[in-house]
Coordinates of C-alpha atoms and ligand atoms in Angstrom, one line a residue:
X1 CA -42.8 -15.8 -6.7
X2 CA -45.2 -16.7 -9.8
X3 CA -42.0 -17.2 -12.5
X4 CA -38.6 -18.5 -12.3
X5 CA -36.8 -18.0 -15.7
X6 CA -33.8 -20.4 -15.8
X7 CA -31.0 -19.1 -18.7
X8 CA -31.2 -15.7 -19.9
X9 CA -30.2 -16.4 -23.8
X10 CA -33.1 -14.5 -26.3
X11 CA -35.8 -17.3 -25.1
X12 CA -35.5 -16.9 -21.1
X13 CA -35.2 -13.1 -21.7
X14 CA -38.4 -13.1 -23.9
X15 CA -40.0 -15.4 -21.5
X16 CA -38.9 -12.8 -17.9
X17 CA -40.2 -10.0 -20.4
X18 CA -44.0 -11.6 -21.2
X19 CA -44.7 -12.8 -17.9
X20 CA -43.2 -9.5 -16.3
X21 CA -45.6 -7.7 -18.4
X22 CA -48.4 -9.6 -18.3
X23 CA -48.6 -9.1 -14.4
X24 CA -46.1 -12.1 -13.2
X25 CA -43.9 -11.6 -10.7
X26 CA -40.7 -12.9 -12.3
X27 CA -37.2 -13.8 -11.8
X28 CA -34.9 -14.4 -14.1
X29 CA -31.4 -16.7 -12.9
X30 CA -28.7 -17.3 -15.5
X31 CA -25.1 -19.0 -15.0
X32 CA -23.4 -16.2 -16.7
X33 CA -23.8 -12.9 -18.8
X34 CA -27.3 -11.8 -19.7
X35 CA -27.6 -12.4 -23.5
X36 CA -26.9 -16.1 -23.4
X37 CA -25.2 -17.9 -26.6
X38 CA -26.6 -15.4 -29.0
X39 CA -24.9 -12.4 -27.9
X40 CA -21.9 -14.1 -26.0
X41 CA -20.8 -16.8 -27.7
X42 CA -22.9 -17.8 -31.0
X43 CA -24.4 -15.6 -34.0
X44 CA -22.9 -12.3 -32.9
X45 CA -19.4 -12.9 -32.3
X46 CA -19.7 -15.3 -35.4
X47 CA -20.9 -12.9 -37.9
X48 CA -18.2 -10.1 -36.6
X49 CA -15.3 -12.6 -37.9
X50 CA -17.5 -13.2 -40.6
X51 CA -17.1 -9.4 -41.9
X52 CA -13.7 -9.3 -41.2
X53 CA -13.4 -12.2 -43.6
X54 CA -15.7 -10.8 -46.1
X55 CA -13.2 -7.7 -45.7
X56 CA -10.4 -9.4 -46.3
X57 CA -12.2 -10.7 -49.2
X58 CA -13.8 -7.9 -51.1
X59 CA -9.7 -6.4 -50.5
X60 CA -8.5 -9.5 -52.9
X61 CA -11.1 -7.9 -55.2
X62 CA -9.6 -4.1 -55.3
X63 CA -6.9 -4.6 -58.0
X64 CA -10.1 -5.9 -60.4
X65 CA -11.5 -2.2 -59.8
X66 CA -8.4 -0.3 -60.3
X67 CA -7.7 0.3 -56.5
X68 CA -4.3 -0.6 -55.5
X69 CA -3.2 -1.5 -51.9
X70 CA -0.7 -3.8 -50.3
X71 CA -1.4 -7.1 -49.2
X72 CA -3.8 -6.8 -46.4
X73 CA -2.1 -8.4 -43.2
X74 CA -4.7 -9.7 -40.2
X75 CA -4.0 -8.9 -36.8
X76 CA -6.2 -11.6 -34.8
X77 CA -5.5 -10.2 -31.8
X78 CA -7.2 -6.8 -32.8
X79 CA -10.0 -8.9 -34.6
X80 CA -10.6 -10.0 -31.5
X81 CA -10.8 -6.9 -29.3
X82 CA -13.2 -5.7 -32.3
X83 CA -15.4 -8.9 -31.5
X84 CA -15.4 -7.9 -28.0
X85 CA -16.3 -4.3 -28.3
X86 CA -19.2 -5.7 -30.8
X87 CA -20.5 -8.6 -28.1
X88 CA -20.3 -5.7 -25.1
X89 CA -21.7 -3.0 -27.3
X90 CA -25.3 -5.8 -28.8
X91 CA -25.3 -6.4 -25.2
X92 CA -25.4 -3.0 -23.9
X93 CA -27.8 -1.6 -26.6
X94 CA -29.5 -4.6 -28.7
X95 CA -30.0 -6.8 -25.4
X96 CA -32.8 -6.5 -22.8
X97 CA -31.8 -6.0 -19.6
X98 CA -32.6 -2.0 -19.5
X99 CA -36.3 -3.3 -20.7
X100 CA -36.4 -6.4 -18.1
X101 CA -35.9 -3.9 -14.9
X102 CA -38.5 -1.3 -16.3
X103 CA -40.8 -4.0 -16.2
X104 CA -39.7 -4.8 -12.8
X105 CA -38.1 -8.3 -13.3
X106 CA -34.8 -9.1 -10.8
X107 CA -32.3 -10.7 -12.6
X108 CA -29.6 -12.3 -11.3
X109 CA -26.5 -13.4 -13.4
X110 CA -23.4 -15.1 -13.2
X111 CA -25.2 -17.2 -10.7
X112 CA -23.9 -20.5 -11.9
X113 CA -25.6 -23.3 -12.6
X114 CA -29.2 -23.8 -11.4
X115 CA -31.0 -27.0 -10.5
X116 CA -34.0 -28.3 -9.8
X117 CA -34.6 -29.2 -6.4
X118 CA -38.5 -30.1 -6.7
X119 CA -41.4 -29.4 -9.2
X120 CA -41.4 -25.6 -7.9
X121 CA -37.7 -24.9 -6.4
X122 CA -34.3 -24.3 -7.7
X123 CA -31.1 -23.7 -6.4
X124 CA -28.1 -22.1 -7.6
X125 CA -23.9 -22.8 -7.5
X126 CA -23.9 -19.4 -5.6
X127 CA -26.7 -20.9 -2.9
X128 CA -29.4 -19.0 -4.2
X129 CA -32.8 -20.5 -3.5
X130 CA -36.1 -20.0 -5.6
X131 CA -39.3 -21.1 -5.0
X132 CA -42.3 -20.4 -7.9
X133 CA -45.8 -21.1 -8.9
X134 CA -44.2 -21.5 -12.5
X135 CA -40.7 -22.3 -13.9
X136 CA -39.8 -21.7 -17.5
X137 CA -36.7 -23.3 -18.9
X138 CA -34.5 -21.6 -21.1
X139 CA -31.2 -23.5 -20.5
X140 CA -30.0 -23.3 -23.9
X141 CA -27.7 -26.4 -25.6
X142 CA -24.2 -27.2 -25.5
X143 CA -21.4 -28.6 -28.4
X144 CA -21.9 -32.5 -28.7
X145 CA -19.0 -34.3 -27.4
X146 CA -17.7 -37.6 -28.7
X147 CA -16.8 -40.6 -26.8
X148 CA -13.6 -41.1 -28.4
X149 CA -9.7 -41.1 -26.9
X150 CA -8.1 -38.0 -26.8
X151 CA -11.5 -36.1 -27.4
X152 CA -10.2 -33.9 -24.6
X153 CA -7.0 -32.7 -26.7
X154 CA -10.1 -31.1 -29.2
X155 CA -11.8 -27.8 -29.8
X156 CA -15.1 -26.4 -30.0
X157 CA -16.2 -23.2 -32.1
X158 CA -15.7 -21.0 -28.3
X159 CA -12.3 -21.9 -28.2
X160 CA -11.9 -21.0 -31.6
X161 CA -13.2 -17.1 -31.1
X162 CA -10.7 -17.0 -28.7
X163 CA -7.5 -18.1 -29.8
X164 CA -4.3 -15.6 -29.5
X165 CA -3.7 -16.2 -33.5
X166 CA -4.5 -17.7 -36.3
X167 CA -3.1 -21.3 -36.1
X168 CA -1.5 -22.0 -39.3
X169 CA -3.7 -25.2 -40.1
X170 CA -6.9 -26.3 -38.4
X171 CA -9.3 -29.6 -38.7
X172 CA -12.7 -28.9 -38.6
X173 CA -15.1 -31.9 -37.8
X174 CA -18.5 -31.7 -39.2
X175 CA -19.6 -29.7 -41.8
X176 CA -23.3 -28.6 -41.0
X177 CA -24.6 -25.1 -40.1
X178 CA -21.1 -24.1 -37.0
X179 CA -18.8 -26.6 -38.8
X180 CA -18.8 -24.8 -42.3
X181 CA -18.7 -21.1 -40.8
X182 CA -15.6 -21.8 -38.7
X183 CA -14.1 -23.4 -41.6
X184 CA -14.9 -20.5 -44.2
X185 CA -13.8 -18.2 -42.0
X186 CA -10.5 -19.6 -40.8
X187 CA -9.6 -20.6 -44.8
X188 CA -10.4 -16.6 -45.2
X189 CA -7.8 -15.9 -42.2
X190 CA -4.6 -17.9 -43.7
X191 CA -5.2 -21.2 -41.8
X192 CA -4.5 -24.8 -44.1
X193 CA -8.0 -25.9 -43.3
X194 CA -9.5 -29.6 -43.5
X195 CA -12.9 -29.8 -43.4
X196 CA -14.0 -33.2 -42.5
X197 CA -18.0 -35.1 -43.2
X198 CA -18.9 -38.2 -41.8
X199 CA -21.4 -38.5 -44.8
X200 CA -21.6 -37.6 -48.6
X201 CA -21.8 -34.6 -48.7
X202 CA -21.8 -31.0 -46.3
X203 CA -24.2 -29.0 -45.2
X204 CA -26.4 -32.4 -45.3
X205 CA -29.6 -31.1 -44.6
X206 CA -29.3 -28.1 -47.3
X207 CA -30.3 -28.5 -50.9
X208 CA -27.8 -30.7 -52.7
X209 CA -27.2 -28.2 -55.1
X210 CA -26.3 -26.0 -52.9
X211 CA -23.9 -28.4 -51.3
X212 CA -22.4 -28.6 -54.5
X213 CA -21.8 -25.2 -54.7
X214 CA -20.3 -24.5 -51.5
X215 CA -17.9 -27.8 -51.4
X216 CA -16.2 -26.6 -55.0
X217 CA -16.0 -22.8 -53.8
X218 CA -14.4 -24.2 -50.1
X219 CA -12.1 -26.1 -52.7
X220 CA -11.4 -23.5 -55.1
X221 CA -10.3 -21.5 -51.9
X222 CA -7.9 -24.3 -51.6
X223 CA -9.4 -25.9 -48.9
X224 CA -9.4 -29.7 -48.7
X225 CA -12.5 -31.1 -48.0
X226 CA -12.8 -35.0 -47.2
X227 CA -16.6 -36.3 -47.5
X228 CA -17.1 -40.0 -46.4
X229 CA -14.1 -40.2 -44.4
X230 CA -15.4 -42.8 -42.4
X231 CA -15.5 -43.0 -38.1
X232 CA -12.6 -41.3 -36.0
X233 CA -10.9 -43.8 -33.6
X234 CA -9.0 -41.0 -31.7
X235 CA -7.2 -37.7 -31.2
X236 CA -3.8 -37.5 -30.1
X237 CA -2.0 -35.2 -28.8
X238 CA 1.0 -34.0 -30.4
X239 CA 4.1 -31.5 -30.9
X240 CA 3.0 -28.9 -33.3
X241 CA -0.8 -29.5 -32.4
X242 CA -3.5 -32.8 -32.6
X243 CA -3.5 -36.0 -34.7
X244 CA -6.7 -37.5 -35.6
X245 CA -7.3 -41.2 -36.5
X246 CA -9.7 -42.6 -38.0
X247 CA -10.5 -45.9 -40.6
X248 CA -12.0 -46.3 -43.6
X249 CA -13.3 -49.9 -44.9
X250 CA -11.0 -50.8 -42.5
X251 CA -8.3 -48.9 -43.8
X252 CA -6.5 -46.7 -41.0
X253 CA -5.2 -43.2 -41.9
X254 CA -4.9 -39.8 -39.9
X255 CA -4.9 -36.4 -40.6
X256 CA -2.9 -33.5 -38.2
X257 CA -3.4 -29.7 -37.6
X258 CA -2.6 -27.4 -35.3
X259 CA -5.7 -27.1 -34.2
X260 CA -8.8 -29.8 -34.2
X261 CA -12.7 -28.1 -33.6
X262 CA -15.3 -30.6 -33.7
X263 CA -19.0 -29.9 -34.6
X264 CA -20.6 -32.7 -34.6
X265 CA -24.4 -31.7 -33.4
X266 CA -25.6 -29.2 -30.4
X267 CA -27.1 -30.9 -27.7
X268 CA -29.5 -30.0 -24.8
X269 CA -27.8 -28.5 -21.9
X270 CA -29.5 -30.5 -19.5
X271 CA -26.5 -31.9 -17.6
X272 CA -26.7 -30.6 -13.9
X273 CA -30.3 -29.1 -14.0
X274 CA -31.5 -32.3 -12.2
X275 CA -34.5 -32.7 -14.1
X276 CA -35.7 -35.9 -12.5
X277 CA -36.0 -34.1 -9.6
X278 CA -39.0 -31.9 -11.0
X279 CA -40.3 -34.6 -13.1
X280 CA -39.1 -33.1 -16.8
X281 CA -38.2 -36.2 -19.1
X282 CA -36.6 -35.7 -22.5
X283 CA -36.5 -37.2 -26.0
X284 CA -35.1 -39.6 -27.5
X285 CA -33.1 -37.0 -28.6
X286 CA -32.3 -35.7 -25.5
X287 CA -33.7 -32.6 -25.6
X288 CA -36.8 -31.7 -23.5
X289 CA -40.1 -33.0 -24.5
X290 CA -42.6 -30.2 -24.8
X291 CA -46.3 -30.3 -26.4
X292 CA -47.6 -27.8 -28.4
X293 CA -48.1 -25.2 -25.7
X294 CA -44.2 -25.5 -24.3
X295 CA -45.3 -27.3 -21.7
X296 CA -43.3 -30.0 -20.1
X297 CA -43.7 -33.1 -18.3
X298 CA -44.3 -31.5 -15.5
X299 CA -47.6 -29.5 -15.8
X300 CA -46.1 -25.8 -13.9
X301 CA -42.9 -26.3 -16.2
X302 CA -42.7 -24.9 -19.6
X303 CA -39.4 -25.0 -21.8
X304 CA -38.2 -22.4 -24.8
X305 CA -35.4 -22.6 -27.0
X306 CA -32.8 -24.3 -27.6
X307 CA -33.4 -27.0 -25.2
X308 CA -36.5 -28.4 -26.5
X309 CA -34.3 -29.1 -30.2
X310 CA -36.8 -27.5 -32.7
X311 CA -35.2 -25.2 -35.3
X312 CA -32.4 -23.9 -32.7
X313 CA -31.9 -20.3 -34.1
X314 CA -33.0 -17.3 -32.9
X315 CA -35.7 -16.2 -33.6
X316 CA -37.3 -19.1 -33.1
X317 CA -36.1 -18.6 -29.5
X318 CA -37.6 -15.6 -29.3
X319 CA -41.1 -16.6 -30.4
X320 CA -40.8 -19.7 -28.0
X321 CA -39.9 -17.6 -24.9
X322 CA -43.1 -15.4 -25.9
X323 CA -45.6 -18.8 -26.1
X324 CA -44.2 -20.3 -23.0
X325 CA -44.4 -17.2 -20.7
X326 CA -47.6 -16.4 -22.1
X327 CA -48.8 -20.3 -21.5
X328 CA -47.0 -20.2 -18.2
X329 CA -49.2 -17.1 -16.8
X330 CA -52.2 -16.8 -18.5
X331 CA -52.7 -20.9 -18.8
X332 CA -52.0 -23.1 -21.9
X333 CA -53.9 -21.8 -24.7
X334 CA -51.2 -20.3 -27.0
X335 CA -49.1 -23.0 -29.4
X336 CA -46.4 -22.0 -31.7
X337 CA -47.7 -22.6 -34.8
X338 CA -46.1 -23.4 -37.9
X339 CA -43.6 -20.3 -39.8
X340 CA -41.3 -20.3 -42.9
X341 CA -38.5 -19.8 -41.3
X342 CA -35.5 -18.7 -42.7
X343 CA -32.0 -20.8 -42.8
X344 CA -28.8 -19.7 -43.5
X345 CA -24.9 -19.7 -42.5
X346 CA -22.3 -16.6 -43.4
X347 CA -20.1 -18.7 -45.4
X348 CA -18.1 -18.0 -48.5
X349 CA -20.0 -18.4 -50.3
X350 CA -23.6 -17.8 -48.5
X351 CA -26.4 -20.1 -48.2
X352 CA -29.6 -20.1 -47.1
X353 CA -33.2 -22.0 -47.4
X354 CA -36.7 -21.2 -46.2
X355 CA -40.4 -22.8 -46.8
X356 CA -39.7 -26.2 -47.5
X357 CA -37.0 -27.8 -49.5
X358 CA -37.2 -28.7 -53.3
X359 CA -37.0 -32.8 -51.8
X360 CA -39.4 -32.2 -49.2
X361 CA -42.2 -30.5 -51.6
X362 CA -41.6 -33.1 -54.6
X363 CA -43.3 -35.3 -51.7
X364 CA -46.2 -33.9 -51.0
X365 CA -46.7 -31.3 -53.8
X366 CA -46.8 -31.1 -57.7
X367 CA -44.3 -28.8 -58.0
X368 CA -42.5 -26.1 -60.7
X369 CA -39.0 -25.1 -59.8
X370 CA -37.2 -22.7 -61.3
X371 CA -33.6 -21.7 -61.3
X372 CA -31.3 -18.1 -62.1
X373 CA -28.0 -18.4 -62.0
X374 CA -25.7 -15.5 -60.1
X375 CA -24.1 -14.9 -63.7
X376 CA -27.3 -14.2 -65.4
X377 CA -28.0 -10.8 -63.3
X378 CA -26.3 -7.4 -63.4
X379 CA -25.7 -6.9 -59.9
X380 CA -23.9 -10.4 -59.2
X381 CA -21.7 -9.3 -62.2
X382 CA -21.5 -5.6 -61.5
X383 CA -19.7 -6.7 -57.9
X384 CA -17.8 -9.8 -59.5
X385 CA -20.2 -11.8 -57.2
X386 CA -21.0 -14.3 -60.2
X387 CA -21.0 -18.0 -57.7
X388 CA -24.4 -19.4 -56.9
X389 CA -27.8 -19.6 -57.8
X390 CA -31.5 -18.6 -56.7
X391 CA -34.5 -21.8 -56.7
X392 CA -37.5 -21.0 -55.9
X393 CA -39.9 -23.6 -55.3
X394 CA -43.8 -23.2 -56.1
X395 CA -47.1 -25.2 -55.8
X396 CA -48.1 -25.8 -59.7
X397 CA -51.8 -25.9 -58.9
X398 CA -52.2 -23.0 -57.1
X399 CA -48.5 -20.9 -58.4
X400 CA -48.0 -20.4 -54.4
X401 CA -44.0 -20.2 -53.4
X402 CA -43.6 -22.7 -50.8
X403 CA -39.6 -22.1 -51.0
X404 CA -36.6 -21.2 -52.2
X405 CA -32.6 -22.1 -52.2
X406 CA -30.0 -19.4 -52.4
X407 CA -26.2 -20.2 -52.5
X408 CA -24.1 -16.6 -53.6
X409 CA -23.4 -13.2 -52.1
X410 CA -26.0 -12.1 -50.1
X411 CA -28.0 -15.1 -49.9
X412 CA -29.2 -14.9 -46.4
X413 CA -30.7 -11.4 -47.1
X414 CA -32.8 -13.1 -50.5
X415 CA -34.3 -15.5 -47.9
X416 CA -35.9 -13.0 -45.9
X417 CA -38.1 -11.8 -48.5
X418 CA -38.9 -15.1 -49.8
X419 CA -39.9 -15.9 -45.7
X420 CA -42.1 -12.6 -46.2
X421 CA -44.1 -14.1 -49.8
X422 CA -44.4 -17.0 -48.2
X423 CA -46.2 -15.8 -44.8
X424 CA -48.1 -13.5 -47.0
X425 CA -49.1 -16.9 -49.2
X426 CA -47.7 -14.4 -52.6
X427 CA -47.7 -16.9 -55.5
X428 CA -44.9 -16.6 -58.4
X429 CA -47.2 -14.7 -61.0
X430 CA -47.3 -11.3 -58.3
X431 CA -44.2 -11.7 -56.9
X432 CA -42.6 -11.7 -60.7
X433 CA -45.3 -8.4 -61.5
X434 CA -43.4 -6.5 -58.5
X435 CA -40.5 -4.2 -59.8
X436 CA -38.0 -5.1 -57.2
X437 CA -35.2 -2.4 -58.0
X438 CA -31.9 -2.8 -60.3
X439 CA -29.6 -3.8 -60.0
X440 CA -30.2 -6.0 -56.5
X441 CA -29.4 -9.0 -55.5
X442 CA -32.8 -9.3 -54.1
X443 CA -33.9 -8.5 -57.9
X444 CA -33.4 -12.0 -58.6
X445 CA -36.2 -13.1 -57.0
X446 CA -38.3 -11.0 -60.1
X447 CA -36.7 -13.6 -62.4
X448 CA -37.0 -16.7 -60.4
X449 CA -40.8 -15.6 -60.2
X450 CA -41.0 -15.3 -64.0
X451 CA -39.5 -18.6 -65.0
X452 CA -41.6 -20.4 -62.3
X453 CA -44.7 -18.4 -63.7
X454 CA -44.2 -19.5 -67.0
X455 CA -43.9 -22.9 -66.7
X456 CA -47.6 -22.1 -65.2
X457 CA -49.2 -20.0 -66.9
X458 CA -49.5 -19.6 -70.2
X459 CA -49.8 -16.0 -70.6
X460 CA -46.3 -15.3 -69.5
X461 CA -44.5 -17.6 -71.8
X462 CA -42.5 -15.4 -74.0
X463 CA -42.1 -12.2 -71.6
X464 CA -39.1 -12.6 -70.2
X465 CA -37.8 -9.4 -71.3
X466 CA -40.2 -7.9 -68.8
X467 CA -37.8 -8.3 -66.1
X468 CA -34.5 -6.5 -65.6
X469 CA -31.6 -8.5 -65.3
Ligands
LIG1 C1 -21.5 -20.8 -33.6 C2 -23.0 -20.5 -33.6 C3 -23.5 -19.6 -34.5 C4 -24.9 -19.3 -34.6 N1 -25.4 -18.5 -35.5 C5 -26.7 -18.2 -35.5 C6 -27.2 -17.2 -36.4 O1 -26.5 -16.7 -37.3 N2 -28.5 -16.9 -36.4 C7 -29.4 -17.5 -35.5 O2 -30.6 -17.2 -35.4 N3 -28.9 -18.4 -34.6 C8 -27.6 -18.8 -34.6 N4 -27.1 -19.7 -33.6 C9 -28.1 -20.3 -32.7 C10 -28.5 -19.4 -31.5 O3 -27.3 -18.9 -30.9 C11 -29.4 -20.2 -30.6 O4 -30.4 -20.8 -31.3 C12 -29.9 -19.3 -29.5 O5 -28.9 -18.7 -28.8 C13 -30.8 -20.1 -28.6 O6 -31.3 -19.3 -27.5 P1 -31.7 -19.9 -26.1 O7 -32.3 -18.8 -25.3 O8 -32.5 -21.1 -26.3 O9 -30.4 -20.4 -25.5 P2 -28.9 -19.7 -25.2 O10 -28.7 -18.5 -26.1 O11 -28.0 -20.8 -25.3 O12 -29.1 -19.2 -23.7 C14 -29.2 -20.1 -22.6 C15 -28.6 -19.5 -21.4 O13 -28.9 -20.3 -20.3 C16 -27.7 -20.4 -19.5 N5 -27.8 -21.7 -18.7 C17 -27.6 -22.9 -19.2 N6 -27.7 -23.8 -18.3 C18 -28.1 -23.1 -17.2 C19 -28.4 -23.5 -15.8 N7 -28.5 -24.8 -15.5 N8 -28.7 -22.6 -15.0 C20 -28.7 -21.3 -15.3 N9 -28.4 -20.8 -16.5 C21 -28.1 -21.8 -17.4 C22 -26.6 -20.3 -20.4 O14 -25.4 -19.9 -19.8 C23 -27.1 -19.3 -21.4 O15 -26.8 -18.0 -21.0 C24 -25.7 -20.0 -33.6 C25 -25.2 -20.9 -32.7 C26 -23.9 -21.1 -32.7 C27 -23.3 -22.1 -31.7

């Protein structure tokens, strides 16, 4: 064999496909489904419960328009055969298998967990045996767990998708990128939800405006959110669901729901691979240490996705799986190089960054940033959308965007054609000269580019009118 693929999420897939079609022989050995976190488990289950809560919000909107309905009434259970039909349908169509056997790569699934048994052999639970020239590891990464008493009577976002019902109030642990979704969506659904931060403020490594913005719309919902609430000291368990403790300055105090997720951090899922075996160390992190060309430790391994810990998304997953395969086969000339890449969570409201953050270019860049507010633009107000705000970030010397902030309806969607000026290196002055149609949300990005531009260049001072609101 000349490639073992271990984990088929959107990196091992990518990965089987390149080496497959660059001449490889290639196998491809996963513990479950074919599709990995993405399509079983993460983004695509995710953003199904996110439309039904966008549903269920857009229906509190209807008497506003004139449109009267009853109260619309959730029936989880049916959510969740929806979410099912979705997962089995992205897999059946949107995944890769069809294109992996054209190509002539065996897969074999729901083998269990593979190890390593040397540099060049794996095993499986099921007793399969694998011997190859190259192994590419695509193992994915797994909910952080917390050393802490009763930590066994807790959640994690999986068992949340599959719950029979809604349970009437829920603790959510950890407000970053998974913590804030489940809670958004759950408030949206009818549960009491706490949302709980170790530090000041959630969604830490966002904007701090934006933080701002999301933590008073998650109150306004009537959410409670609790920043700084110090260290937990346990879980326990209890009649009508889990009691959390945890001290403050030394001041004890504890908080119950019926349910408790915690998402505190998503760690390599390196536990049973037997990495020592094959010679692949890892961070200090914990994830596995790569160089620039994917490669591992161990000179015939290469690693892609989630497991290294880089920007664990996606795409991202999919461009590694591409440079590691290609690395793997052809030798180690490819490297990832670097991309704006877009960041975002389907919350209520939206967020979402890309390029660098407003902090991160005051540091190394003389910068203009600009702001428009969702209730300065027709669309926003057209669709009673009016919370949140566009910043775009740009290099004064040069009027290059190098980012941009977006909290509101839609925000995710904004980012992509920021990621797009960026990689294109557009600078404020033409992106604000493009008519982007009205009313959009994208349109905002026209305005953004104006104010930014003027505080450049003199010429557009005064022209504001130029741009459609
Ligand atoms: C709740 C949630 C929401 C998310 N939303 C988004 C989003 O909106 N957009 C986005 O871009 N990203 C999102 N992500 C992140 C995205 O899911 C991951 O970045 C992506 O799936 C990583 O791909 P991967 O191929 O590295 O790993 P995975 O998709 O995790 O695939 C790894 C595969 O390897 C298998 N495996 C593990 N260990 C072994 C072993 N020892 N032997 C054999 N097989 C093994 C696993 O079972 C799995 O099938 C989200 C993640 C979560 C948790």
């Amino acid at each position: 064999m000349d490639v073992v693929v271990m984990g088929a999420g959107p990196a091992g897939m990518v990965a089987a496909l390149r080496a497959a079609e660059l001449g490889a022989q290639t196998v491809l050995v996963t513990r479950g489904e074919v599709g990995g976190m993405a399509a079983n488990d993460g983004p695509i289950p995710v953003r199904v419960l996110a439309h039904a809560a966008r549903l269920l919000r857009n229906a509190g909107q209807l008497g506003r328009y004139g449109i009267s309905v009853s109260e619309p009434i959730l029936d989880y259970s049916r959510l969740l055969a929806r979410t099912r039909e979705v997962v089995h349908d992205v897999r059946e169509h949107a995944a890769r298998r069809e294109q992996l056997e054209n190509v002539g790569v065996t897969i074999y699934d729901n083998s269990g967990t593979a190890r390593f048994v040397d540099a060049h052999t794996i095993e499986t639970e099921r007793g399969l045996r694998l011997q190859a020239d190259k192994i590419i590891l695509s193992a994915g990464g797994t909910s952080r767990r917390l050393p802490i008493p009763g930590f066994e009577w807790t959640a994690t976002h999986s068992d949340a998708w599959s719950l029979t019902a809604v349970p009437p109030s829920m603790i959510v642990v950890g407000a970053g990128a998974t913590g804030v979704q489940v809670a958004s969506i759950f408030q949206a659904f009818g549960s009491r939800v706490q949302l709980f931060q170790a530090g000041p403020r959630i969604l830490p490594t966002e904007d701090e405006d934006v933080s701002a913005v999301v933590a008073t719309a998650f109150r306004e919902s009537g959410m409670i959110v609790r920043e700084n609430f110090g260290a937990i000291d346990s879980f326990e368990k209890t009649t009508n669901g889990v009691r959390m403790f945890f001290t403050k300055d030394g001041v004890r105090d504890s908080a119950e729901a019926a349910l408790v997720v915690v998402a505190v951090g998503w760690v390599a899922d390196t536990a049973g691979l037997n990495l020592s075996a094959a010679g692949v160390e890892t961070n200090a992190r914990g994830y596995v240490q790569v160089n620039a060309y994917l490669q591992t430790s161990a000179p015939n391994i290469f690693a892609a996705g989630d497991i290294t810990g880089r920007l664990m998304l996606v795409p991202q997953a999919v461009h590694d799986g591409f440079v590691a395969a290609t690395n793997a086969v052809q030798g180690a000339t490819t490297t990832f190089g670097e991309q704006a890449s877009p960041l975002g969570s389907f919350t209520d409201p939206e967020y979402a960054q890309v390029g660098v953050t407003e902090a991160k270019a005051r540091e190394t860049h003389d910068v203009v940033v600009s702001m428009v507010h969702f209730d300065e633009t027709a669309r926003t107000i057209i669709d009673g959308r009016t919370t949140g705000f566009c910043k775009l970030i740009a290099d004064r010397p040069t009027g290059k965007i190098l980012g941009c902030h977006v909290v509101g309806e839609r925000a995710v969607e904004i980012a992509q054609v920021v990621a797009i000026a960026i990689a294109g290196g557009l600078s404020v002055d033409n992106m604000a000269k493009i008519p982007l149609s009205f009313p959009t949300y994208a349109g905002i990005l026209a305005r953004a580019a104006y104010r930014a531009a003027q505080q450049i260049y003199p010429e557009f001072r005064g022209q504001d009118v130029l741009v459609e609101k």
